[in-house]
mmCIF file of C-alpha atoms in Angstrom:
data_model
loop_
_atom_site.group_PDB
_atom_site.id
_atom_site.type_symbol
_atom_site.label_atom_id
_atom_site.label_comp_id
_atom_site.label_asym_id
_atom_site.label_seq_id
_atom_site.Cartn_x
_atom_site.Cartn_y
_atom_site.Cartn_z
ATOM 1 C CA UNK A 233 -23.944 -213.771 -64.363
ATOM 2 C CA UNK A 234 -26.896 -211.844 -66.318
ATOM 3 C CA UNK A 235 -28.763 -211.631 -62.656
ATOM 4 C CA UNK A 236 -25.773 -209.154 -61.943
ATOM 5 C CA UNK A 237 -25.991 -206.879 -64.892
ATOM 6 C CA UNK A 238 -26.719 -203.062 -64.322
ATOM 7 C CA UNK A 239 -27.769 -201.086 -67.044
ATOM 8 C CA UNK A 240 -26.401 -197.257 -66.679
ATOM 9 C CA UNK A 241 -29.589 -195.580 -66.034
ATOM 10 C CA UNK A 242 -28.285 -192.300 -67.370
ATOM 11 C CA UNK A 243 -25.179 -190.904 -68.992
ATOM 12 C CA UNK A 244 -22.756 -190.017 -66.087
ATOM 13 C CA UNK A 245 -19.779 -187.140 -65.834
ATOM 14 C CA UNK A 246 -16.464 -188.099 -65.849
ATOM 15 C CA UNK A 247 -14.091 -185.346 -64.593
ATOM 16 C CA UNK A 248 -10.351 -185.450 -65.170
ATOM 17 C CA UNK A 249 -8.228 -185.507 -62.251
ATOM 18 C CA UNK A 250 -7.235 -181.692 -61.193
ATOM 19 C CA UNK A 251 -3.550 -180.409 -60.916
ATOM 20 C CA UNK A 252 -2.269 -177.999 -58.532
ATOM 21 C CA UNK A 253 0.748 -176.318 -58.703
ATOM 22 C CA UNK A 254 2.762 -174.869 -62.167
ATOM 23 C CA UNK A 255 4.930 -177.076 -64.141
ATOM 24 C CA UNK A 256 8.135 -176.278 -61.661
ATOM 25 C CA UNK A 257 6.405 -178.144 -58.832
ATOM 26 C CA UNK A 258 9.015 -181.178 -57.908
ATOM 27 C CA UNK A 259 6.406 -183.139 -55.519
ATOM 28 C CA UNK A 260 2.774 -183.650 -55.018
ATOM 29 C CA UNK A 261 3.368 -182.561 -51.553
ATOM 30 C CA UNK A 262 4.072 -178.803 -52.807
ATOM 31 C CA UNK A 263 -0.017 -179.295 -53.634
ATOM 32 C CA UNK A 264 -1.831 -177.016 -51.030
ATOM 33 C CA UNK A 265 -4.395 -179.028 -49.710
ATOM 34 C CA UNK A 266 -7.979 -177.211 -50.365
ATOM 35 C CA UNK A 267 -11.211 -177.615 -52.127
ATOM 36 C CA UNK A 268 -10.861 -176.879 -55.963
ATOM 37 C CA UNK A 269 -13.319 -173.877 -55.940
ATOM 38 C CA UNK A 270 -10.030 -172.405 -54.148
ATOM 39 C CA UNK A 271 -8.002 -172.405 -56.783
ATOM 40 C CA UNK A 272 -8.352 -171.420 -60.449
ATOM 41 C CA UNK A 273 -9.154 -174.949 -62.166
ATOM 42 C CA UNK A 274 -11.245 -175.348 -59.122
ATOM 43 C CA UNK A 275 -13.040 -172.238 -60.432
ATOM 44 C CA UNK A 276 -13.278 -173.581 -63.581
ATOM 45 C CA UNK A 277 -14.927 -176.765 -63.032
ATOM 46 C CA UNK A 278 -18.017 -175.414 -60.949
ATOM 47 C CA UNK A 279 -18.629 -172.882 -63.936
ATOM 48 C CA UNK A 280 -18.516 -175.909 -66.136
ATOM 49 C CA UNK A 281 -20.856 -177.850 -64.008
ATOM 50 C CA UNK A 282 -22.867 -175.079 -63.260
ATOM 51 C CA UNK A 283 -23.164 -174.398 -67.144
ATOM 52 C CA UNK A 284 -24.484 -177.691 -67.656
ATOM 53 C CA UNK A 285 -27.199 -178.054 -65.222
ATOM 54 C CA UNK A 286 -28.540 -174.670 -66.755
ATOM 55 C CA UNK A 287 -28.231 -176.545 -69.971
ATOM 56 C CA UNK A 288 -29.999 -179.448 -69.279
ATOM 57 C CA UNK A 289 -33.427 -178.291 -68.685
ATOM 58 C CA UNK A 290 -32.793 -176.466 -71.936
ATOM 59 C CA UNK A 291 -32.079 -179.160 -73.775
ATOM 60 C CA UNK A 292 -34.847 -180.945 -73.027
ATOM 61 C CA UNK A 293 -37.030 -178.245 -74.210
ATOM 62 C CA UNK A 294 -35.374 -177.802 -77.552
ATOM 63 C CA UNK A 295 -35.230 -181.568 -77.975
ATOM 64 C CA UNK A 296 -35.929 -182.561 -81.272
ATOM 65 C CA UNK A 297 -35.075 -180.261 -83.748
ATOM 66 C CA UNK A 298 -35.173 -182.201 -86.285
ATOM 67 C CA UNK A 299 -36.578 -186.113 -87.250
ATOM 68 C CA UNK A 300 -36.144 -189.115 -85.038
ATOM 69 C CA UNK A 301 -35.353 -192.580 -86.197
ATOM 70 C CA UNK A 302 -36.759 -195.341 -84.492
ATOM 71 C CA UNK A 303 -35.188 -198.666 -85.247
ATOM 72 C CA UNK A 304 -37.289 -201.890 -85.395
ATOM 73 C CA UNK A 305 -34.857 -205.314 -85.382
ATOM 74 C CA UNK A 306 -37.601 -207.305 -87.160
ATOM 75 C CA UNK A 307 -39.701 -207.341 -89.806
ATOM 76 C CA UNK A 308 -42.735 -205.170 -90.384
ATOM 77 C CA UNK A 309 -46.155 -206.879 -89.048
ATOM 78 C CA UNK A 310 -44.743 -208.307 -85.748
ATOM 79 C CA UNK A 311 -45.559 -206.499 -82.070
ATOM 80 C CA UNK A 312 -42.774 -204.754 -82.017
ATOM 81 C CA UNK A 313 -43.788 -203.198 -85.756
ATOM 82 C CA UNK A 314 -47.121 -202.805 -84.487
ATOM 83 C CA UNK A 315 -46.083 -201.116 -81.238
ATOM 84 C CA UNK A 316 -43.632 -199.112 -82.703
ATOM 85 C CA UNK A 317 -45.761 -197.186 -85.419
ATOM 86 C CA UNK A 318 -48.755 -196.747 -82.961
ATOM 87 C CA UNK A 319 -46.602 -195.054 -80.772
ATOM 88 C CA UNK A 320 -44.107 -193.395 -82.852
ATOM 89 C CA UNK A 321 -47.428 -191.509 -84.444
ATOM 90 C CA UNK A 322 -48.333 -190.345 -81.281
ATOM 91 C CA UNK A 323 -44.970 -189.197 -79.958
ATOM 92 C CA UNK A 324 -44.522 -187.380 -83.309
ATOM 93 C CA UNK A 325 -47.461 -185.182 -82.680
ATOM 94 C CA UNK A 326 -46.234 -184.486 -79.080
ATOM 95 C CA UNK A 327 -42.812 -183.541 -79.693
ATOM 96 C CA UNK A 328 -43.641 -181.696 -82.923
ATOM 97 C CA UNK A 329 -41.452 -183.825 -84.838
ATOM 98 C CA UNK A 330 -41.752 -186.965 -87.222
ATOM 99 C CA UNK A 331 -40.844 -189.925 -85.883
ATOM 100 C CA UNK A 332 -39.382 -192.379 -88.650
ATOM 101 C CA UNK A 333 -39.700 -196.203 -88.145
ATOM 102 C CA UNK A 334 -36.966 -198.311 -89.757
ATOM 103 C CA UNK A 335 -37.154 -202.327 -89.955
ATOM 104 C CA UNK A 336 -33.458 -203.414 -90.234
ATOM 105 C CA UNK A 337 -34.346 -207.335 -89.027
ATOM 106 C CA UNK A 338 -31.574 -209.778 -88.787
ATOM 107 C CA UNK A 339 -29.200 -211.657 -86.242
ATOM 108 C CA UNK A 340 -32.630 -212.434 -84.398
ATOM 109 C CA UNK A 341 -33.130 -208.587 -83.393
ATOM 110 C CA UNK A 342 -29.291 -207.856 -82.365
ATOM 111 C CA UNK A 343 -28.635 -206.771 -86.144
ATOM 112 C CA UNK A 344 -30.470 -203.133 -85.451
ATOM 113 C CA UNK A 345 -29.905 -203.342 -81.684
ATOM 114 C CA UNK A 346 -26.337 -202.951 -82.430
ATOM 115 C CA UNK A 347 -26.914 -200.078 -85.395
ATOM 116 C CA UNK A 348 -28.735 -198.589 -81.711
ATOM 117 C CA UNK A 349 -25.807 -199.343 -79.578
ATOM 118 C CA UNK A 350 -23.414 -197.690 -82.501
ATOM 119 C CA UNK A 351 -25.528 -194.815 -83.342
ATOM 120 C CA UNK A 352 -24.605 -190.962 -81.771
ATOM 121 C CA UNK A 353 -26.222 -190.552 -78.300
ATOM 122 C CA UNK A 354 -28.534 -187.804 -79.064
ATOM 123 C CA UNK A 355 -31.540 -188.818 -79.155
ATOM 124 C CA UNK A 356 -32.251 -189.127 -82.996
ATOM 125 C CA UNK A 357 -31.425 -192.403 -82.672
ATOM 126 C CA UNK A 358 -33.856 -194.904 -81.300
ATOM 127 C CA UNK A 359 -34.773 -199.049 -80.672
ATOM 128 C CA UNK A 360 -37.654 -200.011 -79.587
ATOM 129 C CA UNK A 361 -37.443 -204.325 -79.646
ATOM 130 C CA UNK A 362 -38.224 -207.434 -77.414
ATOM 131 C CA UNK A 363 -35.650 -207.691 -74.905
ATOM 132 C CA UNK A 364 -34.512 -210.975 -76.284
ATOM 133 C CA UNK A 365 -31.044 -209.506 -76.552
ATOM 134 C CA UNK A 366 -30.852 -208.314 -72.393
ATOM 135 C CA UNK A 367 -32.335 -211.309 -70.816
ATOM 136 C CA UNK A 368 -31.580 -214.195 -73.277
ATOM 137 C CA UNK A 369 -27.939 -213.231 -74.592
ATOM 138 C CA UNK A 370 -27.110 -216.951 -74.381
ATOM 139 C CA UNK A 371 -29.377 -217.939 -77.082
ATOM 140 C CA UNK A 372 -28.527 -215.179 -79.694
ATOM 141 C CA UNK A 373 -25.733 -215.246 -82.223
ATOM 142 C CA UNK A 374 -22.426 -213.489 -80.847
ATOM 143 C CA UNK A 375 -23.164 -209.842 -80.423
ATOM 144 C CA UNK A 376 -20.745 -206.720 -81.141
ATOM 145 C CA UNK A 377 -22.114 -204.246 -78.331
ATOM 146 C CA UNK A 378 -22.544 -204.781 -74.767
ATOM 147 C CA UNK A 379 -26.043 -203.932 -74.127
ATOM 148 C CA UNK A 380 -25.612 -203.231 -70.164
ATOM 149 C CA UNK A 381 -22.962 -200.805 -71.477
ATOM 150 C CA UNK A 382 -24.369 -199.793 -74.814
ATOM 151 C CA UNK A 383 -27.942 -198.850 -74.234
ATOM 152 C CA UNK A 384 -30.082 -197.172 -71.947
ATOM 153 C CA UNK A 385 -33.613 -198.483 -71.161
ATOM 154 C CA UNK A 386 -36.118 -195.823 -71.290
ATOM 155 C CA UNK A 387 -39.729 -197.061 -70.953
ATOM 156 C CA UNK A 388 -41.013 -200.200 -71.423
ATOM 157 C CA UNK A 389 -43.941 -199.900 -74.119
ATOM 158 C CA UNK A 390 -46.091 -203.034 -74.587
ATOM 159 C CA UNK A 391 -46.408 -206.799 -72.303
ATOM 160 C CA UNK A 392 -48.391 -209.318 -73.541
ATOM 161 C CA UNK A 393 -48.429 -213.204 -73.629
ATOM 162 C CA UNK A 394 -47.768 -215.446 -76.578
ATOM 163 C CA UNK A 395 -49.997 -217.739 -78.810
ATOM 164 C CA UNK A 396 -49.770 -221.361 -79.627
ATOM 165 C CA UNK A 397 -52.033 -221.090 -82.657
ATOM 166 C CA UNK A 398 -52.808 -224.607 -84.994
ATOM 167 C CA UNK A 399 -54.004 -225.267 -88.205
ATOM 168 C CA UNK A 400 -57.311 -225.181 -88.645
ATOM 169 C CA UNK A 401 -56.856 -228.564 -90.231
ATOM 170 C CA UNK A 402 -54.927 -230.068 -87.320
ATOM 171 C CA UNK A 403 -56.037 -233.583 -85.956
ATOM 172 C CA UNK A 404 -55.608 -231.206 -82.131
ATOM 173 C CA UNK A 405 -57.481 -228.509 -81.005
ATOM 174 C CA UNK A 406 -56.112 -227.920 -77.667
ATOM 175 C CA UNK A 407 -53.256 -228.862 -74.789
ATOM 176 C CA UNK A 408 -54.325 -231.874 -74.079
ATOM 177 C CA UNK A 409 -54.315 -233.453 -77.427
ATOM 178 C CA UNK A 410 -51.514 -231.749 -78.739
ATOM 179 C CA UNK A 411 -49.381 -233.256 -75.840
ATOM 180 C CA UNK A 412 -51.092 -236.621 -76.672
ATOM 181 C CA UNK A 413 -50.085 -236.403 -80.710
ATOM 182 C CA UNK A 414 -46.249 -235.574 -79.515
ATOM 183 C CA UNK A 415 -46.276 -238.432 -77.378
ATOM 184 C CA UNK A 416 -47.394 -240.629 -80.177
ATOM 185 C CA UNK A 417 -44.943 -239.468 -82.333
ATOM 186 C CA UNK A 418 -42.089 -237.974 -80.662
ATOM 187 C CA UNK A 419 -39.963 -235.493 -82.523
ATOM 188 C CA UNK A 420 -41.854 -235.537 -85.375
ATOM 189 C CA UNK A 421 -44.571 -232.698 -84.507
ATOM 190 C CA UNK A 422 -43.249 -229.429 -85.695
ATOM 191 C CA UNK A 423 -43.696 -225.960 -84.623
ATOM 192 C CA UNK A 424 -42.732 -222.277 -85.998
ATOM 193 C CA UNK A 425 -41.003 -219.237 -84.414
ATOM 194 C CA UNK A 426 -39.607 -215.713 -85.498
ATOM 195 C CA UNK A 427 -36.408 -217.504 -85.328
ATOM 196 C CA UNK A 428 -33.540 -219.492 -82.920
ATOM 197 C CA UNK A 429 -33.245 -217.813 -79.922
ATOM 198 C CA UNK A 430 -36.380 -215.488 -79.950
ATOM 199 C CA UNK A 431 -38.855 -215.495 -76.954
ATOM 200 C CA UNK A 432 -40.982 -217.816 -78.708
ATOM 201 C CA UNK A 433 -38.475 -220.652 -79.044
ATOM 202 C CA UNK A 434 -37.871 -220.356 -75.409
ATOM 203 C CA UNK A 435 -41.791 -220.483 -74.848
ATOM 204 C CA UNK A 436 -41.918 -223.975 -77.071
ATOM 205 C CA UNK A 437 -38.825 -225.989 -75.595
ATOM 206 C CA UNK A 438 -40.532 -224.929 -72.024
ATOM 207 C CA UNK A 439 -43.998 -225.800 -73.329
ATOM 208 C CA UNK A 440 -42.355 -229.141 -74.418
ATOM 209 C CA UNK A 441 -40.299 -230.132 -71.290
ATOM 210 C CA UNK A 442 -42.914 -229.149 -69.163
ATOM 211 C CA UNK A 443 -45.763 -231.378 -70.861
ATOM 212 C CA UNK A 444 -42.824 -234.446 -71.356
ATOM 213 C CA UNK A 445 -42.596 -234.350 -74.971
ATOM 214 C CA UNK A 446 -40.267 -233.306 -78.279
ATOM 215 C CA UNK A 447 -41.257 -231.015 -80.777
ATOM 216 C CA UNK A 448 -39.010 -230.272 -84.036
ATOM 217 C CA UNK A 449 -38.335 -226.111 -84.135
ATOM 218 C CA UNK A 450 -38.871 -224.644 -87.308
ATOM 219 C CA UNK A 451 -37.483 -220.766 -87.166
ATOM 220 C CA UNK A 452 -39.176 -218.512 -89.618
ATOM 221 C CA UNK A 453 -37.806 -214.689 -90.462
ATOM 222 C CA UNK A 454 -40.212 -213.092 -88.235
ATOM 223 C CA UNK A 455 -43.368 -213.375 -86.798
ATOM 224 C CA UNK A 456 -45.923 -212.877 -89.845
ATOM 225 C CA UNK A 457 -43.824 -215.554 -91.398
ATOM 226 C CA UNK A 458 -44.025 -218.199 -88.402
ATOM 227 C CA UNK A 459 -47.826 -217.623 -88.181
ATOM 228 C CA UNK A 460 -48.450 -217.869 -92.091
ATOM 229 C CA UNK A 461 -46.301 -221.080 -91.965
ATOM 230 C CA UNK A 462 -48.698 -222.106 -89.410
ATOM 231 C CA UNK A 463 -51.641 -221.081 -91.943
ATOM 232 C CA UNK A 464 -50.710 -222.390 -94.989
ATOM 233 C CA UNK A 465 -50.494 -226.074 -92.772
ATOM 234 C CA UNK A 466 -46.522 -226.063 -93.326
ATOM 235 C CA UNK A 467 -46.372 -226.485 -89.756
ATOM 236 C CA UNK A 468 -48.913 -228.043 -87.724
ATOM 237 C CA UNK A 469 -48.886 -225.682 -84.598
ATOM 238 C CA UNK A 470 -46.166 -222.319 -83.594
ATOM 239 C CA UNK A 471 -45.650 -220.080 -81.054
ATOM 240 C CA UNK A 472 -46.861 -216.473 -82.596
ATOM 241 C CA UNK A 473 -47.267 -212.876 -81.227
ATOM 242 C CA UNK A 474 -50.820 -212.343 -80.968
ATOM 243 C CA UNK A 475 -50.390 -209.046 -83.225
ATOM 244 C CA UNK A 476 -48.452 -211.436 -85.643
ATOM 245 C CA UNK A 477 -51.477 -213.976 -85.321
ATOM 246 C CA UNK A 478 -54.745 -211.922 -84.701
ATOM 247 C CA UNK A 479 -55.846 -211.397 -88.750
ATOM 248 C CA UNK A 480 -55.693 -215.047 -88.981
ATOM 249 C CA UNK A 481 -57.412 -216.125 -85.968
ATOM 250 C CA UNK A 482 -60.272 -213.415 -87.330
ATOM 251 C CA UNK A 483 -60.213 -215.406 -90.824
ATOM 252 C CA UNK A 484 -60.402 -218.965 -89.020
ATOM 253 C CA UNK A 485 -57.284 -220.170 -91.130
ATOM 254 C CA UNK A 486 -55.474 -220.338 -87.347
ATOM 255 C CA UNK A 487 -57.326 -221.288 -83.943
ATOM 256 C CA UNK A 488 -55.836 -220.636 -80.429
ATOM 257 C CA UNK A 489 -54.776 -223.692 -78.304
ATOM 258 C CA UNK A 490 -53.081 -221.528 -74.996
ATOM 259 C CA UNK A 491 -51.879 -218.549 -74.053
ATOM 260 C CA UNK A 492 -48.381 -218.499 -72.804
ATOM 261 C CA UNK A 493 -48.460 -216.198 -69.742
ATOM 262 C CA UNK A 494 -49.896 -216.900 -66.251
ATOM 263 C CA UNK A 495 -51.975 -214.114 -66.866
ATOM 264 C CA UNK A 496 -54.887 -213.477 -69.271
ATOM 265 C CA UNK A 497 -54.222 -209.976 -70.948
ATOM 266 C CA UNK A 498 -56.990 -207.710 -71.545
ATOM 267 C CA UNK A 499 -58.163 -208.335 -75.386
ATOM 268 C CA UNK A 500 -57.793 -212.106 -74.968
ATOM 269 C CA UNK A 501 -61.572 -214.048 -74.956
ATOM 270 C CA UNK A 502 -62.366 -216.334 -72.179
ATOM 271 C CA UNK A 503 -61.859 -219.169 -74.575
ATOM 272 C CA UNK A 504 -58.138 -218.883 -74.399
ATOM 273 C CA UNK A 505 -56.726 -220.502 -72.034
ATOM 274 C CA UNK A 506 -53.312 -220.159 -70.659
ATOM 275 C CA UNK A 507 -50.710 -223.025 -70.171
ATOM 276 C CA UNK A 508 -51.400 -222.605 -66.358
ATOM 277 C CA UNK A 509 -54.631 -222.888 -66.756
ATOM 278 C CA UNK A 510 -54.093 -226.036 -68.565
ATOM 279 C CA UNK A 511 -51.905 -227.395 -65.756
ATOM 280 C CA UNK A 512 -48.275 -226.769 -67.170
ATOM 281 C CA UNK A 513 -46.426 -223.944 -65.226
ATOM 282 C CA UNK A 514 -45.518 -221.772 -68.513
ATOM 283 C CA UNK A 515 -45.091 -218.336 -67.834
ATOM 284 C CA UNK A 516 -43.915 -216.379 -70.975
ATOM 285 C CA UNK A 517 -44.584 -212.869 -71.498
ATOM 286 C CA UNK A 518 -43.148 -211.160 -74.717
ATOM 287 C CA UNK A 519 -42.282 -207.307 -73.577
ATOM 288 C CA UNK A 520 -41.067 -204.318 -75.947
ATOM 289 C CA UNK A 521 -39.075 -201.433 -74.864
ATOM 290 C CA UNK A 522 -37.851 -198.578 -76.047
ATOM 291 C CA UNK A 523 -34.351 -197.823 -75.705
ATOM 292 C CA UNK A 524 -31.390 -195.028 -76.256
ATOM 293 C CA UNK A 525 -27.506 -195.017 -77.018
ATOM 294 C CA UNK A 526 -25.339 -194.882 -73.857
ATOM 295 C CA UNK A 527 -24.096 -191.889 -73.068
ATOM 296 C CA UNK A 528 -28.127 -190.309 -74.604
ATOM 297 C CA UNK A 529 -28.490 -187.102 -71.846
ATOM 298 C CA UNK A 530 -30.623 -187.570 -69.061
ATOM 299 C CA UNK A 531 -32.348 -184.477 -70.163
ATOM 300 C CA UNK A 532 -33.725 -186.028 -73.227
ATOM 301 C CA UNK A 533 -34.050 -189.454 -71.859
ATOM 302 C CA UNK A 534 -36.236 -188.233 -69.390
ATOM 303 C CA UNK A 535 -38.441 -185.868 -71.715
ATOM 304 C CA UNK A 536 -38.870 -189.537 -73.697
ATOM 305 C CA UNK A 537 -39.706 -191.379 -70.382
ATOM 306 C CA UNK A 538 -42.487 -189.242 -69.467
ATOM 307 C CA UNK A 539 -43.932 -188.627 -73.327
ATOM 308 C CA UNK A 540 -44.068 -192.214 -74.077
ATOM 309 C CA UNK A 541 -45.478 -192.856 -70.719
ATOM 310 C CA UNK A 542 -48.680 -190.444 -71.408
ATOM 311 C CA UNK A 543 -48.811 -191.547 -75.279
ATOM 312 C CA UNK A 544 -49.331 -195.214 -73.404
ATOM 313 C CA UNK A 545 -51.755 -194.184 -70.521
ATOM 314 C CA UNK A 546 -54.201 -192.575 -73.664
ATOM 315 C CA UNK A 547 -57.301 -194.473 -73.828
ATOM 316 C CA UNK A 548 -57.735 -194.083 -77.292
ATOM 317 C CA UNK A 549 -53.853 -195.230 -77.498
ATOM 318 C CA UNK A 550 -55.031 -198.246 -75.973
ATOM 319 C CA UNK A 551 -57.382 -199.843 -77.757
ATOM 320 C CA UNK A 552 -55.736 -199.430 -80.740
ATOM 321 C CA UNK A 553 -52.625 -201.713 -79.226
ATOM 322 C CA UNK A 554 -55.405 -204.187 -77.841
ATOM 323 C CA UNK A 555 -57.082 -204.455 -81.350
ATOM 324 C CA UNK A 556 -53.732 -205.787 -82.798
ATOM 325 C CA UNK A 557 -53.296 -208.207 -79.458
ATOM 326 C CA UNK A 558 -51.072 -205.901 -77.477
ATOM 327 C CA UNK A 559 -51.355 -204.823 -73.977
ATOM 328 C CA UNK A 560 -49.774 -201.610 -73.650
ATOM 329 C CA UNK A 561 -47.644 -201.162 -70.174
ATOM 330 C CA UNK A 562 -46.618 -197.530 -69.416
ATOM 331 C CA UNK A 563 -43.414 -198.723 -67.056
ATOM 332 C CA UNK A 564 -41.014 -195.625 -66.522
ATOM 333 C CA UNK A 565 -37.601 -196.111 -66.577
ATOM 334 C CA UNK A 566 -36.707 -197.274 -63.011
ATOM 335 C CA UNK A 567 -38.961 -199.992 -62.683
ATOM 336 C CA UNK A 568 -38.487 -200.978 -66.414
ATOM 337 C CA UNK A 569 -34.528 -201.329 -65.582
ATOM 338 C CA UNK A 570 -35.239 -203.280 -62.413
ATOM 339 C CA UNK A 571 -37.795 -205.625 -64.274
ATOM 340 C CA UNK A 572 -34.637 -206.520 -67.058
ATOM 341 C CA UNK A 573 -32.661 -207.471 -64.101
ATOM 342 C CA UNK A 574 -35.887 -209.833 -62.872
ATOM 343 C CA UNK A 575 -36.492 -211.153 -66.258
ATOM 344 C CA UNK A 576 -32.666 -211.999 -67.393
ATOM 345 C CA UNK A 577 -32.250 -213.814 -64.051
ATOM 346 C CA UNK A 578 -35.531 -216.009 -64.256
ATOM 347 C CA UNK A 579 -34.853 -216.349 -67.899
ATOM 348 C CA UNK A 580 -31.214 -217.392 -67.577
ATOM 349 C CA UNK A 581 -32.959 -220.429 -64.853
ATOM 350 C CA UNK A 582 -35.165 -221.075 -67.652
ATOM 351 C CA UNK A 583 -32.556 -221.783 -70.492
ATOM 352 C CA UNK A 584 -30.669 -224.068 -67.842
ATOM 353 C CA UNK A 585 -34.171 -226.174 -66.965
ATOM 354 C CA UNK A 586 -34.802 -226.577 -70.328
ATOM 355 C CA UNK A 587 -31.124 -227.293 -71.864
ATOM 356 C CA UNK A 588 -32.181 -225.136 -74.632
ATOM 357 C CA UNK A 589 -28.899 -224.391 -77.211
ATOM 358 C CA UNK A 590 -28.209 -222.368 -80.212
ATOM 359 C CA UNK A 591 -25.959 -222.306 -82.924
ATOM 360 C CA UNK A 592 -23.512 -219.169 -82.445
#
């Protein structure tokens, strides 16, 4: 079950079983029985382990030498774009280092996830995504990592609801008579995504079953793309990240019907109301976190933790996120891993309510 995944909050030792005795011992009983630091290997070990707890805090000081890459699975213009350059800026400046965002979109986000999962665990290596691919594994195409084994969670960065944004020219303007036209015409009504299996397709079939109707799902190639679809009246209505969304509500060539979370996020105006609000119990919240290779040091992954977690806490830092529709959430690294565990198990009830499939 996803409920029962752990992630490995840091990279662990693994020491080899000691022998005792030379190589003309004929039984394990010859082995005296006393603590290693008796012996020579004994000896050994708690130099080794001694060596690298003096190391550690060293590490983390000299950590980064050089430039980090920071991976983005989607396209540029989305909230996890957005999210990622505001903060990679910042965390550049603090660590003295630049911090190099890279879109590689594809495989709905698990397509640079895995390049993550793959990459060498020091630190120069970086994803910061949705965590479509932790709590909704079900609905993405077959992935080649394990990312409870794979990746570490290090901070989660930004938590913020979705939009269901319409055409300016559409015969609806809000819940209640968008639910009324896809009752009319059932199946016919379409509506745009970032793609199968993202958040936002979740947030449409559970819009849909919850109001008793059928949309048709149109998946774009990321968010900018679903909410220009939306524009340009290919679709009538989508389900958009309010960073993918927010230019074109300022232009009026998009208006706002809901919000998708229970609760209203900081930048949103009182005129937006949420699905709750509008008496359908829809609570989708589109989260991006940063993340590391398994096996990334504690050291480092705690210098990241607590830099990112400052960088988010900065006023200045944000409004910025707020003007582009994000709500920044400085979560450190223990609550962020227990919140994955929350999120993949109400998520996984989700999927089964709604009966949701995707192509794999």
């Amino acid at each position: 079950m996803i409920a029962g995944r752990r992630f490995p909050m840091h990279a662990g030792l693994a020491l080899p079983p000691a022998a005792c005795g030379s190589s003309s011992d004929r039984s394990l009983r010859s082995c005296p029985r006393r603590p290693f630091r008796n012996g020579a290997i004994g000896h050994a070990i708690t130099s080794m382990l001694a060596l690298l707890l003096l190391a550690a805090p060293a590490l983390a000081q000299t950590y980064p030498t050089k430039p980090i890459r920071m991976i983005v699975p989607y396209p540029a213009g989305g909230v996890a774009d957005v999210s990622a350059r505001i903060v990679a800026q910042k965390l550049g400046e603090s660590l003295g280092q630049q911090v190099v965002i890279e879109n590689r979109a594809g495989a709905s986000g698990t397509l640079g996830a895995n390049a993550v999962a793959k990459a060498a665990p020091d630190g120069y290596t970086l994803l910061l995504s949705p965590g479509d691919f932790v709590t909704m594994p079900s609905l993405l195409p077959p992935m080649t990592f394990d990312p409870d084994k794979d990746l570490v969670p290090i901070t989660m960065v930004s938590r913020n609801p979705l939009l269901l944004v319409a055409n300016t020219g559409a015969a609806f303007g809000n819940v209640r008579e968008l639910l009324a036209a896809a009752k009319a015409s059932p199946g016919n009504i379409a509506y745009s995504t970032p793609g199968n299996g993202t958040i936002n397709h979740l947030a449409g079939e559970w819009f849909a079953i919850e109001g008793g109707v059928k949309f048709l799902h149109v998946p774009y190639r990321g968010g900018v793309a679903s909410a220009n679809g939306v524009a340009a009246g290919d679709v009538p209505f989508g389900v958009v990240s309010p960073s993918s969304g927010a230019a074109l509500v300022d232009a009026g060539k998009v208006k706002v019907i809901a919000l998708t979370g229970a609760e209203r996020p900081s930048f949103a105006p009182a005129d937006w109301p949420t699905l709750a609000e509008s008496g359908l119990p829809v609570d989708v919240v589109l989260w991006n976190g940063l993340f590391a290779p398994a096996g990334t040091p504690p050291a480092i992954v705690n210098k990241l933790d607590q830099e990112v977690g400052r960088i988010l806490r900065d006023e200045s830092v944000r409004k910025l996120l707020n003007a582009a529709g994000i709500e920044a959430s400085a979560v450190s690294q223990a609550a962020f891993v227990e919140l994955i565990h929350k999120e993949a198990a109400r998520y996984t009830r989700t999927i089964e309510k709604t009966g949701i499939r995707v192509e794999r």
